[in-house]
mmCIF file with all atom_site columns, C-alpha atoms in Angstrom:
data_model
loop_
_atom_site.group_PDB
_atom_site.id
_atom_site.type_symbol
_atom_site.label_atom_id
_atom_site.label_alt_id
_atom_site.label_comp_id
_atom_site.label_asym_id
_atom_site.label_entity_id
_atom_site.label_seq_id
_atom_site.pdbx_PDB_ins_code
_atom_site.Cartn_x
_atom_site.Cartn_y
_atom_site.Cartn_z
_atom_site.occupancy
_atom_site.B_iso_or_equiv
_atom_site.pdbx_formal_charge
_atom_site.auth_seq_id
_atom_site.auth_comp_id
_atom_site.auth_asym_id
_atom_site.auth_atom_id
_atom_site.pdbx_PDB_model_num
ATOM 1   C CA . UNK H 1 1   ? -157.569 62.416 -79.424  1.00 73.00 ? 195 UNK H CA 1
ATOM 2   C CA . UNK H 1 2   ? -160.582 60.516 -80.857  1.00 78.00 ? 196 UNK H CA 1
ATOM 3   C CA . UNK H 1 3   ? -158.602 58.934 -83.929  1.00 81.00 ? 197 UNK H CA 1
ATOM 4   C CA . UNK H 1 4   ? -156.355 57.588 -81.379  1.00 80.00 ? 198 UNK H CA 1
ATOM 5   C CA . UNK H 1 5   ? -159.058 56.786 -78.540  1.00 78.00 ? 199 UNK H CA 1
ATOM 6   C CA . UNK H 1 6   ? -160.978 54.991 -81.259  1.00 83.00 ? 200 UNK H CA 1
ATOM 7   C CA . UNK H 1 7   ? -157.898 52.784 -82.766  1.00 83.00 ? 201 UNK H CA 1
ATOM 8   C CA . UNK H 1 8   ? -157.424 51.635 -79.316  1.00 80.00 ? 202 UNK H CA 1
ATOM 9   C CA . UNK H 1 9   ? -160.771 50.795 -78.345  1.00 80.00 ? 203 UNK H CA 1
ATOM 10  C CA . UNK H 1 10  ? -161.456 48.743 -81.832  1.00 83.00 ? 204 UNK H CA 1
ATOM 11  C CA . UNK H 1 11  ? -158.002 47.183 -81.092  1.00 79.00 ? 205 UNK H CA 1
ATOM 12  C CA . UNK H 1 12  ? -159.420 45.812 -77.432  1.00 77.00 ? 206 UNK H CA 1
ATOM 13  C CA . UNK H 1 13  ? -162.234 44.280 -79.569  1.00 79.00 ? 207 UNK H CA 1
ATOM 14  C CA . UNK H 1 14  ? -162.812 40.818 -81.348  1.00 76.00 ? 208 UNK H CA 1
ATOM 15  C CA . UNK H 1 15  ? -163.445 40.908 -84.988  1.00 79.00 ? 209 UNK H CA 1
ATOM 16  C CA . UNK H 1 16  ? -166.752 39.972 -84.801  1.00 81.00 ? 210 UNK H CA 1
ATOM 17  C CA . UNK H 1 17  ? -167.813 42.713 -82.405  1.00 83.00 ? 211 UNK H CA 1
ATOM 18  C CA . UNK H 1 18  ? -165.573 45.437 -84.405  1.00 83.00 ? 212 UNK H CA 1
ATOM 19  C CA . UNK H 1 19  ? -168.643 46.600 -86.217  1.00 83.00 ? 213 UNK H CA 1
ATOM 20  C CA . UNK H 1 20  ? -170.966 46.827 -83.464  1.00 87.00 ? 214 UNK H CA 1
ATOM 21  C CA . UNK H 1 21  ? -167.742 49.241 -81.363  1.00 87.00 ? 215 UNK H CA 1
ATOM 22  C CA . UNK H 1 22  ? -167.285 51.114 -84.414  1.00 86.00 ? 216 UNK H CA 1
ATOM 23  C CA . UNK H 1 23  ? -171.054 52.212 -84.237  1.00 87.00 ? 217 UNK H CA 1
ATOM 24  C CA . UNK H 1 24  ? -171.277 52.679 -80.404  1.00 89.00 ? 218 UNK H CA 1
ATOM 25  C CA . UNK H 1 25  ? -168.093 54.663 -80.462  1.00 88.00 ? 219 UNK H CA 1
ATOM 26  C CA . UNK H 1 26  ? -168.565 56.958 -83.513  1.00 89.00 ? 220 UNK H CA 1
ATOM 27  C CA . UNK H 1 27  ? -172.203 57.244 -81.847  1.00 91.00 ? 221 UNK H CA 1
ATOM 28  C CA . UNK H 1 28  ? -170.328 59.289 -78.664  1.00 90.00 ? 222 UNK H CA 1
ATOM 29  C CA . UNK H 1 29  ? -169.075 61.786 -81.421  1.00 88.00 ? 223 UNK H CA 1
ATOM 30  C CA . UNK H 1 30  ? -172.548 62.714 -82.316  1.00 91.00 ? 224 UNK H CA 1
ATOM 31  C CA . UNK H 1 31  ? -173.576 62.972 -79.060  1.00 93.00 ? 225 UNK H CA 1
ATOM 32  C CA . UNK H 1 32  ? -170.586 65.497 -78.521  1.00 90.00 ? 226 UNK H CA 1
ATOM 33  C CA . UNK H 1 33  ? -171.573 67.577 -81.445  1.00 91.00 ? 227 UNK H CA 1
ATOM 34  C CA . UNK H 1 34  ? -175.222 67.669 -79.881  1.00 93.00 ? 228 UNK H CA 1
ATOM 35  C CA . UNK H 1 35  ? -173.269 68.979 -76.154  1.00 92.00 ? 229 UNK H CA 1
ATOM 36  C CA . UNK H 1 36  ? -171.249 71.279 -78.345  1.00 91.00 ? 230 UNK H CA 1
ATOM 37  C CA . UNK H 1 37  ? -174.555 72.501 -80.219  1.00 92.00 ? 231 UNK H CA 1
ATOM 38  C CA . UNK H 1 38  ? -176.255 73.068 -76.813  1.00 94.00 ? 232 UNK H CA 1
ATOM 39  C CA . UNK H 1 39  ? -173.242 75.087 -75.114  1.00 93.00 ? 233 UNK H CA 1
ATOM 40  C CA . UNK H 1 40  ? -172.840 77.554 -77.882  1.00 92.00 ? 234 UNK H CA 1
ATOM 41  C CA . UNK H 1 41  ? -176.970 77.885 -78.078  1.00 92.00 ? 235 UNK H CA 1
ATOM 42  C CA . UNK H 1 42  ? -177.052 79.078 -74.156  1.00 93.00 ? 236 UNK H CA 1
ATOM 43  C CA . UNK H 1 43  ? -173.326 80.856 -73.937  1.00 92.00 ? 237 UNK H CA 1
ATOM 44  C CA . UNK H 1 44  ? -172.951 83.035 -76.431  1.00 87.00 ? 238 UNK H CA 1
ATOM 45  C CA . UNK H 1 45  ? -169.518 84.229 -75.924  1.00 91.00 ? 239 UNK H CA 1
ATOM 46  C CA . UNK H 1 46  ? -167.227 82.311 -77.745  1.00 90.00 ? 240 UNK H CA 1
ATOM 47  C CA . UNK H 1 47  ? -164.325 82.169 -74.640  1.00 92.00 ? 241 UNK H CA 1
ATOM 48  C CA . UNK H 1 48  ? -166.483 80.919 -72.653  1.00 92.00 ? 242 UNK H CA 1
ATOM 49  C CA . UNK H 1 49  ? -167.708 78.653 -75.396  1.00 92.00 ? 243 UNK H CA 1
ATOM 50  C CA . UNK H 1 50  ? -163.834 77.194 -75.165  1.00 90.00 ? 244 UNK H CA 1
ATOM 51  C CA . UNK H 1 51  ? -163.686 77.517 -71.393  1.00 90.00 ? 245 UNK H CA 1
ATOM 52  C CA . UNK H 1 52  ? -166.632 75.026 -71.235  1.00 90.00 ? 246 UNK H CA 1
ATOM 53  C CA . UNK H 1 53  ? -165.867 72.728 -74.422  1.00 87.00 ? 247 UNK H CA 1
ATOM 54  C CA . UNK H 1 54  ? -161.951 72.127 -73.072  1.00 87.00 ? 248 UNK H CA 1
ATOM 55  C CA . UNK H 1 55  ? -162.868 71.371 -69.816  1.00 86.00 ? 249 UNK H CA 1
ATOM 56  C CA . UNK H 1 56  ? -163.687 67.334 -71.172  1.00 82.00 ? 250 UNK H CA 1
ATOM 57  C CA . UNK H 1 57  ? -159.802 67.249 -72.244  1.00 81.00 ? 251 UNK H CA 1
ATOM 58  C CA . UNK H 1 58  ? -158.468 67.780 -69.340  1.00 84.00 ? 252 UNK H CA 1
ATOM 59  C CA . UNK H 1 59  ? -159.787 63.875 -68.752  1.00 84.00 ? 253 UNK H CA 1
ATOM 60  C CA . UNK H 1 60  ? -157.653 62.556 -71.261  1.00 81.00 ? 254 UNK H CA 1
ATOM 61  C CA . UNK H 1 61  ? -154.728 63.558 -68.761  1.00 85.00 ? 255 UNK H CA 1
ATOM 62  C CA . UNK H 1 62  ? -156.152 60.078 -66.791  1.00 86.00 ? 256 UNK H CA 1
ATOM 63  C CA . UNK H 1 63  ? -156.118 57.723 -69.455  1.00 81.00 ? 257 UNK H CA 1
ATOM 64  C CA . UNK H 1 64  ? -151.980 57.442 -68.743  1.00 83.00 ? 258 UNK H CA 1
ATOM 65  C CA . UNK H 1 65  ? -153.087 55.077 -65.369  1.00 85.00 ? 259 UNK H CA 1
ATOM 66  C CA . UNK H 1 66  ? -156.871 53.656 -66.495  1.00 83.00 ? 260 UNK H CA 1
ATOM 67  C CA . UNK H 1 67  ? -156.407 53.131 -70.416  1.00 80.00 ? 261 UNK H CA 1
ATOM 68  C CA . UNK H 1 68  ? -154.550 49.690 -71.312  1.00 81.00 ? 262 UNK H CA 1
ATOM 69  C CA . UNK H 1 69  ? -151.797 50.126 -73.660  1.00 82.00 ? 263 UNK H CA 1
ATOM 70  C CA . UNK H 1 70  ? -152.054 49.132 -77.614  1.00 83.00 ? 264 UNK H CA 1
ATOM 71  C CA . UNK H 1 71  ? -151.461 45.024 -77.813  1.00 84.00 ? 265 UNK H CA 1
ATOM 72  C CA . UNK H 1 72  ? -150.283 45.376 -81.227  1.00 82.00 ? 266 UNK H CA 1
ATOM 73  C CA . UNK H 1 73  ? -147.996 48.460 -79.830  1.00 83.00 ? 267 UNK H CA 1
ATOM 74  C CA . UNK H 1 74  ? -146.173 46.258 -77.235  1.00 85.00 ? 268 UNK H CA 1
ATOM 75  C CA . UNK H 1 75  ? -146.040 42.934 -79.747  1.00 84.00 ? 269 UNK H CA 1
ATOM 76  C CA . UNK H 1 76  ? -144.037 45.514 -82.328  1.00 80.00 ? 270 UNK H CA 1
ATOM 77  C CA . UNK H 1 77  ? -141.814 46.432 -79.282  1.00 81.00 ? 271 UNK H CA 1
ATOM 78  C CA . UNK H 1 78  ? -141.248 42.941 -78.199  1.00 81.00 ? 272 UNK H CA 1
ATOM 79  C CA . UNK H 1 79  ? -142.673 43.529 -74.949  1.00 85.00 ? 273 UNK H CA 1
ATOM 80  C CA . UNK H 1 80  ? -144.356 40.007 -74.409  1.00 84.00 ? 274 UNK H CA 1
ATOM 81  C CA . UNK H 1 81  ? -145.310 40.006 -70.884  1.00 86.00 ? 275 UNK H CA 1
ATOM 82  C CA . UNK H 1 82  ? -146.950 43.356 -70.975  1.00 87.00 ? 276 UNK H CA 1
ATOM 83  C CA . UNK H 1 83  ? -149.122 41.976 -74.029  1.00 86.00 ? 277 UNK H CA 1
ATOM 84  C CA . UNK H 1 84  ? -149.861 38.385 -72.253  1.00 87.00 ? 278 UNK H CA 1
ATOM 85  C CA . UNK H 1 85  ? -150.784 40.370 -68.626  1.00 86.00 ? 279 UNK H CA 1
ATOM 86  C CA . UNK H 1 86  ? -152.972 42.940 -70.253  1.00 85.00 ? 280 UNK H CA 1
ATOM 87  C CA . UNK H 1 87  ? -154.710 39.756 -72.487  1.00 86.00 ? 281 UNK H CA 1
ATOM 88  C CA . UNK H 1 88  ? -155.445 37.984 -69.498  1.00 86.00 ? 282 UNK H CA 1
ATOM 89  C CA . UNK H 1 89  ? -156.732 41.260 -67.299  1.00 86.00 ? 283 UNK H CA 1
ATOM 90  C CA . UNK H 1 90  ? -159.225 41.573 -70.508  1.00 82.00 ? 284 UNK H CA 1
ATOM 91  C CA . UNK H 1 91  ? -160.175 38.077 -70.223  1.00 84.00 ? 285 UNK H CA 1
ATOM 92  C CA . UNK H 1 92  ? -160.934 38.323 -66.476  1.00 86.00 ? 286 UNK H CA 1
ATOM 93  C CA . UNK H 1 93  ? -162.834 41.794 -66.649  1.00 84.00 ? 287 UNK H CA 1
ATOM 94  C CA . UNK H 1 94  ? -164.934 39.767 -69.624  1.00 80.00 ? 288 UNK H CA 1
ATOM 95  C CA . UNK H 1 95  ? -165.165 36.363 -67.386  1.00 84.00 ? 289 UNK H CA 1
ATOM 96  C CA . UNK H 1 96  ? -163.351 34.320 -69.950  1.00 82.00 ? 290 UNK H CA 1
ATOM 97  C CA . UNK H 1 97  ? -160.898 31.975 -69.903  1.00 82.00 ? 291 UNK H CA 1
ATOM 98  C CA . UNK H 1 98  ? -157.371 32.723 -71.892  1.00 81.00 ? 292 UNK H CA 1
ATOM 99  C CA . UNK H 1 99  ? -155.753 29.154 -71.879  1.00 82.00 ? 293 UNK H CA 1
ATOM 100 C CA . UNK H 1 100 ? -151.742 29.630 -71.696  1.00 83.00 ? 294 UNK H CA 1
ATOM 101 C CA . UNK H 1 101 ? -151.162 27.515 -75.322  1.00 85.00 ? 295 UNK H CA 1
ATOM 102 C CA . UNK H 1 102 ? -152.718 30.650 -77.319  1.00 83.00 ? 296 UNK H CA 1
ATOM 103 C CA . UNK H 1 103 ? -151.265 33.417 -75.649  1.00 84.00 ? 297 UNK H CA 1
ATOM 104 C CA . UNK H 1 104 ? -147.875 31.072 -76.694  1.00 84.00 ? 298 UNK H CA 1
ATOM 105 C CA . UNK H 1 105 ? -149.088 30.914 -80.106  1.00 85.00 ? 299 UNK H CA 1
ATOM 106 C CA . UNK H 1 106 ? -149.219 34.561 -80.137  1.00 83.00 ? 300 UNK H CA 1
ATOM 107 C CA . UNK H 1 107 ? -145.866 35.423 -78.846  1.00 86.00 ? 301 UNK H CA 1
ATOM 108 C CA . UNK H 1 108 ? -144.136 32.673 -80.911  1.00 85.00 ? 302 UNK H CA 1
ATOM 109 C CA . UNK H 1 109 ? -145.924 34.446 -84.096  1.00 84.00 ? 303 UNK H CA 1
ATOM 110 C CA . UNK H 1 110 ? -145.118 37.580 -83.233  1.00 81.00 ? 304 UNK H CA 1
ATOM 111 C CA . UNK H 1 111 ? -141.028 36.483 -82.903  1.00 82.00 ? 305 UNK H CA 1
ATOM 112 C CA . UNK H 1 112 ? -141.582 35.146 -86.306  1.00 79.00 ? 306 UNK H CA 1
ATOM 113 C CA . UNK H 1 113 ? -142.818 38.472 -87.771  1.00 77.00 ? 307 UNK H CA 1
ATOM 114 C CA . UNK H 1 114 ? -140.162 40.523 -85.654  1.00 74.00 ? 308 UNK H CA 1
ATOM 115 C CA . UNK H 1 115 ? -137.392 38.375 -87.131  1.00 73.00 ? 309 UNK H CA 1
ATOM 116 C CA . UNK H 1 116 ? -139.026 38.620 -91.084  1.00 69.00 ? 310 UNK H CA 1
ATOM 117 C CA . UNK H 1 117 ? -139.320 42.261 -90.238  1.00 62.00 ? 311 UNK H CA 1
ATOM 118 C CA . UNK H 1 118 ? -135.834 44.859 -91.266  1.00 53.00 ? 312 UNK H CA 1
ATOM 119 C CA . UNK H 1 119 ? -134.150 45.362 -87.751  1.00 54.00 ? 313 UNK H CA 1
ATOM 120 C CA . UNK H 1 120 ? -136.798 43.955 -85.899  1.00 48.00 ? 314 UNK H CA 1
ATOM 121 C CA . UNK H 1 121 ? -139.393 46.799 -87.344  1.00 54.00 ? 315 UNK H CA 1
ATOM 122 C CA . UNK H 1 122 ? -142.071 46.907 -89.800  1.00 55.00 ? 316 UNK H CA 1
ATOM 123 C CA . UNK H 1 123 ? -140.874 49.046 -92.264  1.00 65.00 ? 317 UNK H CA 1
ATOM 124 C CA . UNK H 1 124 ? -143.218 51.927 -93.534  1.00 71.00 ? 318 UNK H CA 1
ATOM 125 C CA . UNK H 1 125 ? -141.473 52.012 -97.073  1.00 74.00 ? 319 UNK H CA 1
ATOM 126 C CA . UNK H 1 126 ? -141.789 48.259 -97.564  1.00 73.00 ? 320 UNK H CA 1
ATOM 127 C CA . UNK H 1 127 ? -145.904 48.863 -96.681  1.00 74.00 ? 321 UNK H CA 1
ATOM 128 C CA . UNK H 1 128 ? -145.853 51.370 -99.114  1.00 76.00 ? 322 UNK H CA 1
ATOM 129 C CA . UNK H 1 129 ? -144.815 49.144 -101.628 1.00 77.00 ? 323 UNK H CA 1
ATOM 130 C CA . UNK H 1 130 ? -146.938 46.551 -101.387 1.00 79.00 ? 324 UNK H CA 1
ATOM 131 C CA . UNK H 1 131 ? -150.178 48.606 -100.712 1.00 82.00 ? 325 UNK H CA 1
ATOM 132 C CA . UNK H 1 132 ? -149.670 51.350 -103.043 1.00 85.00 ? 326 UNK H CA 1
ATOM 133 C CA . UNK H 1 133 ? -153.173 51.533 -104.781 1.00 88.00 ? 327 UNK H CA 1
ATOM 134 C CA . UNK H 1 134 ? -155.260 50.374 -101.230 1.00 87.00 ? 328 UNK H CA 1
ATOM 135 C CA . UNK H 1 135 ? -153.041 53.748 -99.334  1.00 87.00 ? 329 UNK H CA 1
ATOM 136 C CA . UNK H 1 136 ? -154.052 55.994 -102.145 1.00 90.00 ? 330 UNK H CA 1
ATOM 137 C CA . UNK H 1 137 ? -157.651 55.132 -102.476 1.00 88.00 ? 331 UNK H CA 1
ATOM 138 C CA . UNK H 1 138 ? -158.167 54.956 -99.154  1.00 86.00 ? 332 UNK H CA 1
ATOM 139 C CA . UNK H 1 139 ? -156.743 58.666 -98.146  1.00 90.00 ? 333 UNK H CA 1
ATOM 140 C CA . UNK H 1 140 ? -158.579 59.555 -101.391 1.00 91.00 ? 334 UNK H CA 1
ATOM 141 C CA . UNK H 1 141 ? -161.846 58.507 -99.861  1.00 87.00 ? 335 UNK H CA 1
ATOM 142 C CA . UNK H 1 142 ? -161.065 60.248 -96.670  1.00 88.00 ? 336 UNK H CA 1
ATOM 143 C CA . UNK H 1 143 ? -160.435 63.562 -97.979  1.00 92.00 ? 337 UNK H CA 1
ATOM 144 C CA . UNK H 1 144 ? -162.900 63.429 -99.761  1.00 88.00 ? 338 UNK H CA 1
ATOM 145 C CA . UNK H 1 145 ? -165.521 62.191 -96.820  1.00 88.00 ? 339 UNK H CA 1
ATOM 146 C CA . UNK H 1 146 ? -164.113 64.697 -94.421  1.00 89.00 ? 340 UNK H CA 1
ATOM 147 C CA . UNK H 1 147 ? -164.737 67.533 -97.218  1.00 90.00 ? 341 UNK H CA 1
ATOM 148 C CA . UNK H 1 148 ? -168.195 66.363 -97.438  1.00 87.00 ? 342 UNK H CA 1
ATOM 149 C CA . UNK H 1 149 ? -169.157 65.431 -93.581  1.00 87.00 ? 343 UNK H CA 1
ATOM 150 C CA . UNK H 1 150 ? -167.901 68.835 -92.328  1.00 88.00 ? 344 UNK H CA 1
ATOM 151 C CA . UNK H 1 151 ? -169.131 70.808 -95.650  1.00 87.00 ? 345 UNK H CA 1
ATOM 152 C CA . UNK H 1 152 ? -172.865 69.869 -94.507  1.00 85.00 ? 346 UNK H CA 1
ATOM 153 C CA . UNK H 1 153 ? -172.494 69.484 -91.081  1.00 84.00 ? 347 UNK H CA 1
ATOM 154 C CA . UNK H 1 154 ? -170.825 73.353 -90.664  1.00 84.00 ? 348 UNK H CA 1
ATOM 155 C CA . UNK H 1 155 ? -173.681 74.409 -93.690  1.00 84.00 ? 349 UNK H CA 1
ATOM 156 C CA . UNK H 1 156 ? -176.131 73.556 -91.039  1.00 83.00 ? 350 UNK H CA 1
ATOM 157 C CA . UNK H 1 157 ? -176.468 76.883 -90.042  1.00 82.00 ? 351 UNK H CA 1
ATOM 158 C CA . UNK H 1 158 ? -177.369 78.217 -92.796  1.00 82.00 ? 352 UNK H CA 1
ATOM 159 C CA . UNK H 1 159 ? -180.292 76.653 -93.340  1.00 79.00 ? 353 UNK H CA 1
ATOM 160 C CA . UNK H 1 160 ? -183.683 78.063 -92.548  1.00 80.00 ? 354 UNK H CA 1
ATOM 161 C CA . UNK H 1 161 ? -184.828 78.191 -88.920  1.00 84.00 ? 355 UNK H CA 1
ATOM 162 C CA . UNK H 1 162 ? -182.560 78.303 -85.710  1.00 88.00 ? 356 UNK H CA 1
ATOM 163 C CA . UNK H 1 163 ? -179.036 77.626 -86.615  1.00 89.00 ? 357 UNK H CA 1
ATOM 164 C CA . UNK H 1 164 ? -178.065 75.465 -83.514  1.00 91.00 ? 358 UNK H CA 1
ATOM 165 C CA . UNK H 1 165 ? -180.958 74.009 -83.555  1.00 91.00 ? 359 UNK H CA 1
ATOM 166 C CA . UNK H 1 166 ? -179.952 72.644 -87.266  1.00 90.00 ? 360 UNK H CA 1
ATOM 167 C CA . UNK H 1 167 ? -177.054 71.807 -86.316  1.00 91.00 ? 361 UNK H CA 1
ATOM 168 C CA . UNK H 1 168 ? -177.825 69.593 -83.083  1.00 92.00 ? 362 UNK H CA 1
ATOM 169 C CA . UNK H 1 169 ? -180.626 68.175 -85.177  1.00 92.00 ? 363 UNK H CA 1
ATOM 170 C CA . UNK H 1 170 ? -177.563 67.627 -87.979  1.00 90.00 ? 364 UNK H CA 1
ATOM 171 C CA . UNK H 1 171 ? -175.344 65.678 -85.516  1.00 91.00 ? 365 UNK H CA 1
ATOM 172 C CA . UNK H 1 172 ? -178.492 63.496 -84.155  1.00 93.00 ? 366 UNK H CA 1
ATOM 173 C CA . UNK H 1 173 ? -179.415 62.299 -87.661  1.00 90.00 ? 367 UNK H CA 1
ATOM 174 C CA . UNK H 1 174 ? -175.979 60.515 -87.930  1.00 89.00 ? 368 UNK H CA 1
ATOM 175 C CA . UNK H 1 175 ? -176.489 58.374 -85.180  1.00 91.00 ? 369 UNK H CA 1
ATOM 176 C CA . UNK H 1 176 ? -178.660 56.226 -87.182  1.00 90.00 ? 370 UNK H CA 1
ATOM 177 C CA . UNK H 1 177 ? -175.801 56.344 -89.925  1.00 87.00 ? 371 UNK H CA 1
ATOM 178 C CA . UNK H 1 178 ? -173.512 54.780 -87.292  1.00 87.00 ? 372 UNK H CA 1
ATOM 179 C CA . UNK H 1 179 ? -175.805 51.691 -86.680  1.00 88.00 ? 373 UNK H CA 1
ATOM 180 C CA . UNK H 1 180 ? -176.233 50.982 -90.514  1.00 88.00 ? 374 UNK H CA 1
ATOM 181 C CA . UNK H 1 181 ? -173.393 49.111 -91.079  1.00 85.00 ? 375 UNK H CA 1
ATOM 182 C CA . UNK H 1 182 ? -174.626 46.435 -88.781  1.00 85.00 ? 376 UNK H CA 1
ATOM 183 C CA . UNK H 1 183 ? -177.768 45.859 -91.500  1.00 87.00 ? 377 UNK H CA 1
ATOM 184 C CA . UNK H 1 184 ? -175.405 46.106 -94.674  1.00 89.00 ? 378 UNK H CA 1
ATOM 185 C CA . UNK H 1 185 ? -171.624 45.030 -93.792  1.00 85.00 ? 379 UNK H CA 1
ATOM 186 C CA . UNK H 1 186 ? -172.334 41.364 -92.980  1.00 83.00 ? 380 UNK H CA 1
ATOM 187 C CA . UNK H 1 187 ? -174.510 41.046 -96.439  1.00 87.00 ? 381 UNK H CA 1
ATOM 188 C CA . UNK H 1 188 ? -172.870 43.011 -98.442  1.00 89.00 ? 382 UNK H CA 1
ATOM 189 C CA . UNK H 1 189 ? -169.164 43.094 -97.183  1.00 86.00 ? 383 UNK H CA 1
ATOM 190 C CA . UNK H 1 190 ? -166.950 46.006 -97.071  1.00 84.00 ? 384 UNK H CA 1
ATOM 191 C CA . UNK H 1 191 ? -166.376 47.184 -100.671 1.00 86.00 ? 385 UNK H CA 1
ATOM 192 C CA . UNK H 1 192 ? -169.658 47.022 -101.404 1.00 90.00 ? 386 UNK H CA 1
ATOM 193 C CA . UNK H 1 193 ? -171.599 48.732 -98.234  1.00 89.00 ? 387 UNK H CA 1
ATOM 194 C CA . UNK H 1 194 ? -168.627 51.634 -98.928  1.00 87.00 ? 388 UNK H CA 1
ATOM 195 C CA . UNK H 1 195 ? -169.289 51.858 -102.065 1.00 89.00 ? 389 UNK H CA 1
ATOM 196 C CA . UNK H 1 196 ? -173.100 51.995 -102.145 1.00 90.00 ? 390 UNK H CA 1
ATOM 197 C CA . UNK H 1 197 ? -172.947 55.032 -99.198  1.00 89.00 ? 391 UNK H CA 1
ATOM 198 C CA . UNK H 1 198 ? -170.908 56.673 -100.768 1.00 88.00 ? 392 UNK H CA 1
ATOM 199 C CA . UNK H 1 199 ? -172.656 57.050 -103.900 1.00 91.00 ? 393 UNK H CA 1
ATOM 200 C CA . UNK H 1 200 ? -175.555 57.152 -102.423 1.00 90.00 ? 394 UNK H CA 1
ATOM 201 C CA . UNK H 1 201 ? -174.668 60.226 -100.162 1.00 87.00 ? 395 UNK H CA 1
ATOM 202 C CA . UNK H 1 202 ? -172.987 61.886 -103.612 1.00 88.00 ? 396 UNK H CA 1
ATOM 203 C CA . UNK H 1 203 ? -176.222 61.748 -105.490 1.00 90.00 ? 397 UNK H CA 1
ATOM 204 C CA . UNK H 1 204 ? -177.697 63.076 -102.169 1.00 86.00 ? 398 UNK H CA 1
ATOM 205 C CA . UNK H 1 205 ? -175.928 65.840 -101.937 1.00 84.00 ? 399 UNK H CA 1
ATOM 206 C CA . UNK H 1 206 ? -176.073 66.574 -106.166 1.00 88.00 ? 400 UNK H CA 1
ATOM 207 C CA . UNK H 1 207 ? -180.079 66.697 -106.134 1.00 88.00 ? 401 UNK H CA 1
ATOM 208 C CA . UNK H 1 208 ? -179.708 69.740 -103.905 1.00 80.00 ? 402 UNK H CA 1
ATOM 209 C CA . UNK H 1 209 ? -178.528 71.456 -106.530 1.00 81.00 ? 403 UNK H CA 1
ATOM 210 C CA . UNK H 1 210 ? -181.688 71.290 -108.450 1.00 82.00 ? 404 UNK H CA 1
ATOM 211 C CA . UNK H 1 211 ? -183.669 72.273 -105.493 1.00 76.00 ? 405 UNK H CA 1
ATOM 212 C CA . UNK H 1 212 ? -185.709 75.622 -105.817 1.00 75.00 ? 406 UNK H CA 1
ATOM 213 C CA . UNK H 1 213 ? -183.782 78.370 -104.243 1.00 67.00 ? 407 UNK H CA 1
ATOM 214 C CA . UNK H 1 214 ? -184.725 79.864 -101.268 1.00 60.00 ? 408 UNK H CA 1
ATOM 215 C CA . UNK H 1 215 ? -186.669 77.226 -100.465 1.00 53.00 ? 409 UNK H CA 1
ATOM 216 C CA . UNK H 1 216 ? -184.338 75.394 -97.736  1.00 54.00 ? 410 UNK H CA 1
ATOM 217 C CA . UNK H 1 217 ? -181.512 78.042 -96.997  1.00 52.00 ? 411 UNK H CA 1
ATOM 218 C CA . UNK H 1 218 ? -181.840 81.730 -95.878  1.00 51.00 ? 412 UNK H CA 1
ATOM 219 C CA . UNK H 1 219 ? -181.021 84.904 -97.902  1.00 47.00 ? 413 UNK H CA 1
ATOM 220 C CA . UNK H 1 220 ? -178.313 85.295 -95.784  1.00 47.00 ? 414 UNK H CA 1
#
């Protein structure tokens, strides 16, 4: 639900505020963790745990009549109308004005890329082609960030002191995280910015190797 909540919401944003929604919605995923940290501190039992946790999901069920549909989505389906209304309810709700000669421009592009694309599709084996190397390095980097992220974030507990406190106090140091690409990105660029985290983050996590044991963790 949040991979797919978050493509949508960066989709509903400008490219130059993309960075700035990135960090305030990744920012709402921390603040979950800290909820999630806070329910299992005071209710021990871990049904009741799920009882409380699943209760937020039952939201979602709402966002089928409140949440505008993907723009991109109904351009690929040649749905044009859908795509101009829901550009020009955006552009009221923001108080700006959507002159009728772009949204044009935008439909007549979109027929042209429709009528390049196989059947009136984008294929996904044509993609693959042409992005070979960018698809496998960037599912390499995601593995490997999701190994890491969750590897510390679920270690929490095990190091010394109260174990959801560690872990609430885990989730609220990544907030800051979220807002650092606003500093870096525009001077640095992409490549760069992910690069530099992620090695930095790597030698991070290799010093604590050569950290005296029981010194930070529990005999546990």
């Amino acid at each position: 639900m949040y991979s797919v909540c978050f493509i949508l919401g960066i989709e509903l944003v400008g490219p130059k505020r993309r960075v700035i929604a990135c960090s305030l919605i990744t920012t709402f995923y921390a603040i979950g963790e800290v909820a999630l940290g806070l329910v299992a501190k005071y209710f021990q039992n871990w049904r009741v745990i799920l009882r409380i946790v699943y209760i937020p999901a039952v939201v979602f069920i709402t966002y089928i009549w409140i949440l505008p549909e993907s723009i991109r989505w109904l351009l690929s389906q040649a749905k044009e109308e859908d795509a101009k209304n829901l550009l020009q309810r955006a552009a009221r709700v923001n108080k700006r004005k959507l002159s009728e000669n772009l949204l044009d421009k935008l439909i007549l592009s979109n027929r042209e890329k429709l009528a390049s694309a196989t059947g009136g599709r984008f294929p996904i084996r044509e993609s693959f082609q042409k992005l070979t190397w960018r698809i496998i390095n960037c599912s390499f980097c995601w593995i490997i960030v999701v190994l890491v992220y969750y590897g510390i974030s679920l270690n929490a507990v095990l190091l010394d002191g109260d174990k959801y406190n560690n872990f609430i106090l885990i989730a609220l140091i990544e907030i800051p995280g979220f807002f650092l690409p606003l500093a870096i990105m525009p001077r640095f660029g992409r490549r760069y910015s992910l690069c530099g985290t992620m090695l930095l983050s790597g030698f991070c996590c290799l010093i604590t190797t050569f950290l005296p044991a029981g010194k930070c963790f529990t005999n546990k």
